[in-house]
């Protein structure tokens, strides 16, 4: 949800908050974008740009969770 708020802020929308509703739990959570969230999102986006700019994909590292991952077949190819 914070990624959507970040996207809207980049497009010029200021001072918005989000609300996540969990009907089965009968609960609502207010979501706001903090300065720390923005820094973290920008760091993640810069890492994504760095990986996509490389000529070759990163080296495959097999982990314990890899066998149950939905993308296992795509990683091993």
mmCIF file of C-alpha atoms in Angstrom:
data_model
loop_
_atom_site.group_PDB
_atom_site.id
_atom_site.type_symbol
_atom_site.label_atom_id
_atom_site.label_comp_id
_atom_site.label_asym_id
_atom_site.label_seq_id
_atom_site.Cartn_x
_atom_site.Cartn_y
_atom_site.Cartn_z
ATOM 1 C CA UNK A 1 0.000 0.000 0.000
ATOM 2 C CA UNK A 2 2.843 2.370 0.785
ATOM 3 C CA UNK A 3 4.161 1.881 -2.731
ATOM 4 C CA UNK A 4 0.896 3.281 -4.104
ATOM 5 C CA UNK A 5 1.154 6.277 -1.806
ATOM 6 C CA UNK A 6 4.752 6.801 -2.948
ATOM 7 C CA UNK A 7 3.685 6.601 -6.596
ATOM 8 C CA UNK A 8 0.942 9.169 -6.053
ATOM 9 C CA UNK A 9 3.352 11.483 -4.231
ATOM 10 C CA UNK A 10 5.752 11.270 -7.179
ATOM 11 C CA UNK A 11 2.843 12.342 -9.425
ATOM 12 C CA UNK A 12 2.185 15.444 -7.309
ATOM 13 C CA UNK A 13 -0.539 14.259 -4.947
ATOM 14 C CA UNK A 14 0.243 15.449 -1.418
ATOM 15 C CA UNK A 15 -1.162 14.715 2.034
ATOM 16 C CA UNK A 16 -2.995 11.475 1.361
ATOM 17 C CA UNK A 17 -3.364 8.423 3.544
ATOM 18 C CA UNK A 18 -4.630 4.955 2.836
ATOM 19 C CA UNK A 19 -6.951 2.627 4.639
ATOM 20 C CA UNK A 20 -6.783 -1.164 4.574
ATOM 21 C CA UNK A 21 -10.005 -2.926 5.482
ATOM 22 C CA UNK A 22 -10.033 -6.510 6.738
ATOM 23 C CA UNK A 23 -13.737 -7.456 6.677
ATOM 24 C CA UNK A 24 -13.291 -10.945 8.121
ATOM 25 C CA UNK A 25 -11.335 -9.551 11.054
ATOM 26 C CA UNK A 26 -13.636 -6.519 11.295
ATOM 27 C CA UNK A 27 -10.564 -4.331 11.427
ATOM 28 C CA UNK A 28 -9.238 -1.285 9.559
ATOM 29 C CA UNK A 29 -5.661 0.023 9.430
ATOM 30 C CA UNK A 30 -4.650 3.556 8.449
ATOM 31 C CA UNK A 31 -1.546 3.691 6.251
ATOM 32 C CA UNK A 32 0.672 6.762 5.891
ATOM 33 C CA UNK A 33 3.885 7.310 3.995
ATOM 34 C CA UNK A 34 6.766 8.312 6.256
ATOM 35 C CA UNK A 35 10.150 9.729 5.311
ATOM 36 C CA UNK A 36 11.789 6.397 6.232
ATOM 37 C CA UNK A 37 9.396 4.577 3.895
ATOM 38 C CA UNK A 38 10.321 6.920 1.045
ATOM 39 C CA UNK A 39 14.047 6.350 1.619
ATOM 40 C CA UNK A 40 13.529 2.568 1.669
ATOM 41 C CA UNK A 41 11.439 2.611 -1.523
ATOM 42 C CA UNK A 42 14.023 4.766 -3.314
ATOM 43 C CA UNK A 43 16.797 2.372 -2.222
ATOM 44 C CA UNK A 44 14.836 -0.618 -3.536
ATOM 45 C CA UNK A 45 14.127 1.131 -6.840
ATOM 46 C CA UNK A 46 17.815 2.004 -7.288
ATOM 47 C CA UNK A 47 18.770 -1.647 -6.702
ATOM 48 C CA UNK A 48 16.197 -2.746 -9.286
ATOM 49 C CA UNK A 49 17.590 -0.255 -11.813
ATOM 50 C CA UNK A 50 21.124 -1.485 -11.121
ATOM 51 C CA UNK A 51 20.168 -5.135 -11.725
ATOM 52 C CA UNK A 52 18.239 -4.360 -14.912
ATOM 53 C CA UNK A 53 21.124 -2.276 -16.278
ATOM 54 C CA UNK A 54 23.602 -5.177 -16.030
ATOM 55 C CA UNK A 55 24.451 -7.225 -19.118
ATOM 56 C CA UNK A 56 23.981 -10.553 -17.333
ATOM 57 C CA UNK A 57 21.507 -11.554 -14.621
ATOM 58 C CA UNK A 58 22.775 -12.141 -11.072
ATOM 59 C CA UNK A 59 24.297 -15.537 -10.263
ATOM 60 C CA UNK A 60 21.754 -18.131 -9.105
ATOM 61 C CA UNK A 61 21.973 -18.858 -5.380
ATOM 62 C CA UNK A 62 20.041 -21.897 -4.192
ATOM 63 C CA UNK A 63 18.407 -21.457 -0.800
ATOM 64 C CA UNK A 64 16.276 -23.744 1.365
ATOM 65 C CA UNK A 65 13.079 -21.961 0.394
ATOM 66 C CA UNK A 66 13.786 -22.226 -3.352
ATOM 67 C CA UNK A 67 12.124 -25.631 -3.778
ATOM 68 C CA UNK A 68 8.759 -24.324 -2.584
ATOM 69 C CA UNK A 69 8.957 -21.013 -4.455
ATOM 70 C CA UNK A 70 6.482 -20.385 -7.276
ATOM 71 C CA UNK A 71 9.314 -18.987 -9.444
ATOM 72 C CA UNK A 72 11.663 -21.960 -8.973
ATOM 73 C CA UNK A 73 11.436 -23.073 -12.614
ATOM 74 C CA UNK A 74 12.189 -19.563 -13.857
ATOM 75 C CA UNK A 75 15.287 -19.167 -11.683
ATOM 76 C CA UNK A 76 16.856 -22.482 -12.627
ATOM 77 C CA UNK A 77 16.457 -22.068 -16.400
#
